[in-house]
Amino acid sequence: MSPPVAPPGWSRWLVPPAALSVHLSIGQAYAWSVFKPPLESALGLSGTQSALPFQLGIVMLGLSAAFGGTLVERNGPRWAMTVALLCFSSGFLLSALGATLEQYWLIVLGYGFVGGIGLGIGYISPVSTLIKWFPDRPGMATGIAIMGFGGGALIASPWSAQMLESFGSDSSGIALAFLVHGLSYAVFMLLGVLLVRVPRSEKPVESGPSVLAGPQVSANQALRTPQFWFLWIVLCMNVTAGIGILEKAAPMITDFFADTSTPVSMTAAAGFVALLSAANMAGRIGWSSTSDLIGRKNIYRVYLGAGALMYALIALFGDSSKPLFVLCALVILSFYGGGFATVPAYLKDLFGTYQVGAIHGRLLTAWSTAGVLGPLIVNWIADRQEEAGRHGASLYGLSFVIMIGLLVVGFVANELVRPVDPRHHVPAPKEAAHGRRQQSESA
């Protein structure tokens, strides 16, 4: 499938909506916690077991983004969005079959493995294209699109809760909810497939800087730089801290206030998940746009340093004040989303745009690691604490202390990031040849 080239006069502002249609769909992953209690009840699962489809989905997101990044760069965003549509929707259909047959391994295979491939390819599908369309404001451009991934649960969380209430929370009701998700998201993602375009040249904005201006580093060479691995640690730590709350958000807030005079209902817990999604979404556009003004390193100092402070406040005072708990969680999730939206621009600053999509895909293996670490830390510790007879906020105290430590590690790694040594740069003649080749392919 050849990348669709924009005709003369095409507005670059039509590209972010195309990206949003895909990212809002695959962002449903952040509403997985709504399905955890029904699955645990219907299939007799533990909290750790019910997290497995989500964990595997995030692992496959990172792996498919890493291995598919070069293919996305070569085949273009329409090809990538089509693959994402097929995999993500098929994952829901397989999960629906698994719930109908009460075969949990099919849900893990469908939502986690097949759907996870759709997550990864869909996530990186518009990034390189957006940076080429918006060389003057890369943080804002990627923030607009990646905002959709964070905001997906804002739609999916109440929608899923309503379906489970209407269809029932038994295995057949869960199956029907999965089926509706799969078919609906296929239609919505198709809008992005039909709308997306690539620019005619490497300089789509006459008044903007050239996309190939400044240092350029190939994807393979980027892996040989300490900057890539420092950023890998930064992203992994930031994501682990955020995803630990997000994956278990609904049961977590219920547990925190179960022994108080104002317990949290499942409907209110689903609303909390939607609020977290809104903060995740707002952080992606707000913080990434701020990074265009104050710099990427400075904004990550905020994410990691202030994030550790928010976790400390929840650990010390969260169970005594519902507004404090909610506010701190919202700030953490805004930093979590902002970290995702800022990292493509951080990569562009360090490595240029020569193969930024492929480099971004490889960096997302940090998300795969965090997708296992975050839920595993929170769920495993909570399960062990429950077995020991503890309940309420005490289920999470130790895991929150661990998250603070991980954020400090990320803060140190960010401080160690320096400009890439010129010996890693692609020679200028190769850059020029690459630019001419892309122009001829687009003609």
CSV table of N, CA, C and O in Angstrom, one decimal, residues 51-98:
chain,number,residue,atom,x,y,z
A,51,ALA,N,-5.2,-9.0,35.3
A,51,ALA,CA,-4.4,-8.0,34.7
A,51,ALA,C,-3.6,-8.5,33.5
A,51,ALA,O,-3.1,-7.7,32.7
A,52,LEU,N,-3.6,-9.8,33.3
A,52,LEU,CA,-2.7,-10.4,32.3
A,52,LEU,C,-3.0,-10.0,30.9
A,52,LEU,O,-2.1,-9.7,30.1
A,53,PRO,N,-4.3,-9.9,30.4
A,53,PRO,CA,-4.5,-9.4,29.1
A,53,PRO,C,-4.0,-8.0,28.8
A,53,PRO,O,-3.4,-7.7,27.8
A,54,PHE,N,-4.2,-7.1,29.8
A,54,PHE,CA,-3.7,-5.7,29.7
A,54,PHE,C,-2.1,-5.7,29.7
A,54,PHE,O,-1.5,-5.1,28.9
A,55,GLN,N,-1.5,-6.5,30.6
A,55,GLN,CA,-0.1,-6.6,30.6
A,55,GLN,C,0.5,-7.1,29.3
A,55,GLN,O,1.4,-6.5,28.7
A,56,LEU,N,-0.1,-8.2,28.8
A,56,LEU,CA,0.4,-8.7,27.5
A,56,LEU,C,0.2,-7.7,26.4
A,56,LEU,O,1.0,-7.6,25.5
A,57,GLY,N,-1.0,-7.0,26.4
A,57,GLY,CA,-1.2,-6.0,25.4
A,57,GLY,C,-0.2,-4.9,25.4
A,57,GLY,O,0.3,-4.5,24.3
A,58,ILE,N,0.3,-4.5,26.5
A,58,ILE,CA,1.3,-3.4,26.6
A,58,ILE,C,2.6,-4.0,26.2
A,58,ILE,O,3.4,-3.3,25.5
A,59,VAL,N,2.9,-5.3,26.5
A,59,VAL,CA,4.2,-5.9,26.1
A,59,VAL,C,4.2,-6.0,24.5
A,59,VAL,O,5.2,-5.6,23.9
A,60,MET,N,3.1,-6.4,24.0
A,60,MET,CA,3.0,-6.5,22.5
A,60,MET,C,3.0,-5.2,21.9
A,60,MET,O,3.5,-5.0,20.7
A,61,LEU,N,2.5,-4.1,22.5
A,61,LEU,CA,2.5,-2.8,22.0
A,61,LEU,C,4.0,-2.4,21.8
A,61,LEU,O,4.4,-1.9,20.7
A,62,GLY,N,4.8,-2.6,22.8
A,62,GLY,CA,6.2,-2.2,22.7
A,62,GLY,C,7.0,-3.0,21.7
A,62,GLY,O,7.7,-2.5,20.9
A,63,LEU,N,6.7,-4.3,21.7
A,63,LEU,CA,7.5,-5.2,20.8
A,63,LEU,C,7.1,-5.0,19.3
A,63,LEU,O,7.9,-4.9,18.4
A,64,SER,N,5.8,-4.8,19.1
A,64,SER,CA,5.3,-4.6,17.7
A,64,SER,C,5.8,-3.2,17.2
A,64,SER,O,6.1,-3.0,16.0
A,65,ALA,N,5.8,-2.2,18.1
A,65,ALA,CA,6.3,-0.9,17.7
A,65,ALA,C,7.8,-0.9,17.4
A,65,ALA,O,8.2,-0.3,16.4
A,66,ALA,N,8.5,-1.7,18.2
A,66,ALA,CA,10.0,-1.8,17.9
A,66,ALA,C,10.3,-2.5,16.6
A,66,ALA,O,11.1,-2.1,15.8
A,67,PHE,N,9.6,-3.7,16.4
A,67,PHE,CA,9.9,-4.5,15.2
A,67,PHE,C,9.2,-3.9,14.0
A,67,PHE,O,9.6,-4.1,12.8
A,68,GLY,N,8.1,-3.2,14.2
A,68,GLY,CA,7.3,-2.7,13.1
A,68,GLY,C,7.6,-1.3,12.7
A,68,GLY,O,7.1,-0.7,11.7
A,69,GLY,N,8.5,-0.6,13.5
A,69,GLY,CA,8.8,0.8,13.3
A,69,GLY,C,9.3,1.1,11.9
A,69,GLY,O,8.9,2.0,11.2
A,70,THR,N,10.3,0.2,11.5
A,70,THR,CA,10.9,0.4,10.1
A,70,THR,C,9.8,0.2,9.0
A,70,THR,O,9.8,0.9,8.0
A,71,LEU,N,8.9,-0.8,9.2
A,71,LEU,CA,7.9,-1.1,8.2
A,71,LEU,C,6.9,0.1,8.1
A,71,LEU,O,6.5,0.5,7.0
A,72,VAL,N,6.6,0.7,9.3
A,72,VAL,CA,5.7,1.9,9.3
A,72,VAL,C,6.4,3.0,8.5
A,72,VAL,O,5.7,3.7,7.7
A,73,GLU,N,7.7,3.2,8.7
A,73,GLU,CA,8.4,4.3,8.0
A,73,GLU,C,8.4,4.0,6.5
A,73,GLU,O,8.3,4.9,5.7
A,74,ARG,N,8.5,2.8,6.1
A,74,ARG,CA,8.6,2.4,4.7
A,74,ARG,C,7.3,2.4,4.0
A,74,ARG,O,7.2,2.9,2.9
A,75,ASN,N,6.2,1.9,4.7
A,75,ASN,CA,4.9,1.7,4.0
A,75,ASN,C,4.0,2.9,4.3
A,75,ASN,O,3.0,3.0,3.6
A,76,GLY,N,4.3,3.7,5.3
A,76,GLY,CA,3.4,4.9,5.5
A,76,GLY,C,2.3,4.7,6.5
A,76,GLY,O,2.0,3.6,6.9
A,77,PRO,N,1.6,5.8,6.9
A,77,PRO,CA,0.7,5.7,7.9
A,77,PRO,C,-0.6,5.0,7.6
A,77,PRO,O,-1.3,4.4,8.4
A,78,ARG,N,-1.0,5.0,6.3
A,78,ARG,CA,-2.3,4.3,5.9
A,78,ARG,C,-2.1,2.8,6.1
A,78,ARG,O,-3.0,2.1,6.6
A,79,TRP,N,-1.0,2.3,5.7
A,79,TRP,CA,-0.8,0.9,5.9
A,79,TRP,C,-0.8,0.5,7.3
A,79,TRP,O,-1.4,-0.5,7.8
A,80,ALA,N,-0.1,1.3,8.1
A,80,ALA,CA,0.0,1.1,9.6
A,80,ALA,C,-1.4,1.1,10.2
A,80,ALA,O,-1.7,0.3,11.1
A,81,MET,N,-2.2,2.1,9.9
A,81,MET,CA,-3.5,2.2,10.5
A,81,MET,C,-4.4,1.1,10.1
A,81,MET,O,-5.3,0.6,10.9
A,82,THR,N,-4.3,0.6,8.9
A,82,THR,CA,-5.0,-0.6,8.4
A,82,THR,C,-4.7,-1.8,9.2
A,82,THR,O,-5.6,-2.6,9.7
A,83,VAL,N,-3.4,-2.1,9.4
A,83,VAL,CA,-3.0,-3.2,10.2
A,83,VAL,C,-3.5,-3.1,11.6
A,83,VAL,O,-3.9,-4.0,12.2
A,84,ALA,N,-3.4,-1.9,12.2
A,84,ALA,CA,-3.9,-1.6,13.6
A,84,ALA,C,-5.4,-1.9,13.7
A,84,ALA,O,-5.8,-2.5,14.6
A,85,LEU,N,-6.1,-1.5,12.7
A,85,LEU,CA,-7.6,-1.7,12.7
A,85,LEU,C,-7.9,-3.2,12.7
A,85,LEU,O,-8.7,-3.7,13.5
A,86,LEU,N,-7.2,-4.0,11.8
A,86,LEU,CA,-7.5,-5.4,11.7
A,86,LEU,C,-7.1,-6.1,13.0
A,86,LEU,O,-7.9,-7.0,13.5
A,87,CYS,N,-6.0,-5.8,13.6
A,87,CYS,CA,-5.5,-6.5,14.8
A,87,CYS,C,-6.3,-6.1,16.0
A,87,CYS,O,-6.7,-7.0,16.8
A,88,PHE,N,-6.6,-4.8,16.2
A,88,PHE,CA,-7.2,-4.4,17.4
A,88,PHE,C,-8.7,-4.9,17.4
A,88,PHE,O,-9.1,-5.4,18.5
A,89,SER,N,-9.4,-4.8,16.3
A,89,SER,CA,-10.8,-5.3,16.3
A,89,SER,C,-10.8,-6.8,16.4
A,89,SER,O,-11.7,-7.4,17.1
A,90,SER,N,-9.9,-7.5,15.7
A,90,SER,CA,-9.9,-9.0,15.8
A,90,SER,C,-9.6,-9.4,17.2
A,90,SER,O,-10.2,-10.5,17.7
A,91,GLY,N,-8.8,-8.7,17.9
A,91,GLY,CA,-8.5,-9.0,19.3
A,91,GLY,C,-9.8,-9.0,20.2
A,91,GLY,O,-10.0,-9.9,21.0
A,92,PHE,N,-10.6,-8.0,20.0
A,92,PHE,CA,-11.9,-8.0,20.7
A,92,PHE,C,-12.8,-9.1,20.3
A,92,PHE,O,-13.5,-9.7,21.1
A,93,LEU,N,-12.9,-9.5,19.0
A,93,LEU,CA,-13.7,-10.6,18.6
A,93,LEU,C,-13.3,-11.9,19.2
A,93,LEU,O,-14.1,-12.7,19.6
A,94,LEU,N,-12.0,-12.1,19.2
A,94,LEU,CA,-11.4,-13.3,19.9
A,94,LEU,C,-11.8,-13.3,21.4
A,94,LEU,O,-12.1,-14.4,21.9
A,95,SER,N,-11.7,-12.2,22.0
A,95,SER,CA,-12.0,-12.1,23.4
A,95,SER,C,-13.5,-12.4,23.7
A,95,SER,O,-13.8,-13.0,24.7
A,96,ALA,N,-14.3,-11.9,22.8
A,96,ALA,CA,-15.7,-12.2,22.9
A,96,ALA,C,-16.0,-13.7,22.8
A,96,ALA,O,-16.8,-14.2,23.6
A,97,LEU,N,-15.3,-14.4,21.9
A,97,LEU,CA,-15.4,-15.8,21.8
A,97,LEU,C,-14.9,-16.5,23.1
A,97,LEU,O,-15.6,-17.4,23.6
A,98,GLY,N,-13.8,-16.0,23.6
A,98,GLY,CA,-13.3,-16.6,24.9
A,98,GLY,C,-14.2,-16.4,26.0
A,98,GLY,O,-14.4,-17.3,26.8
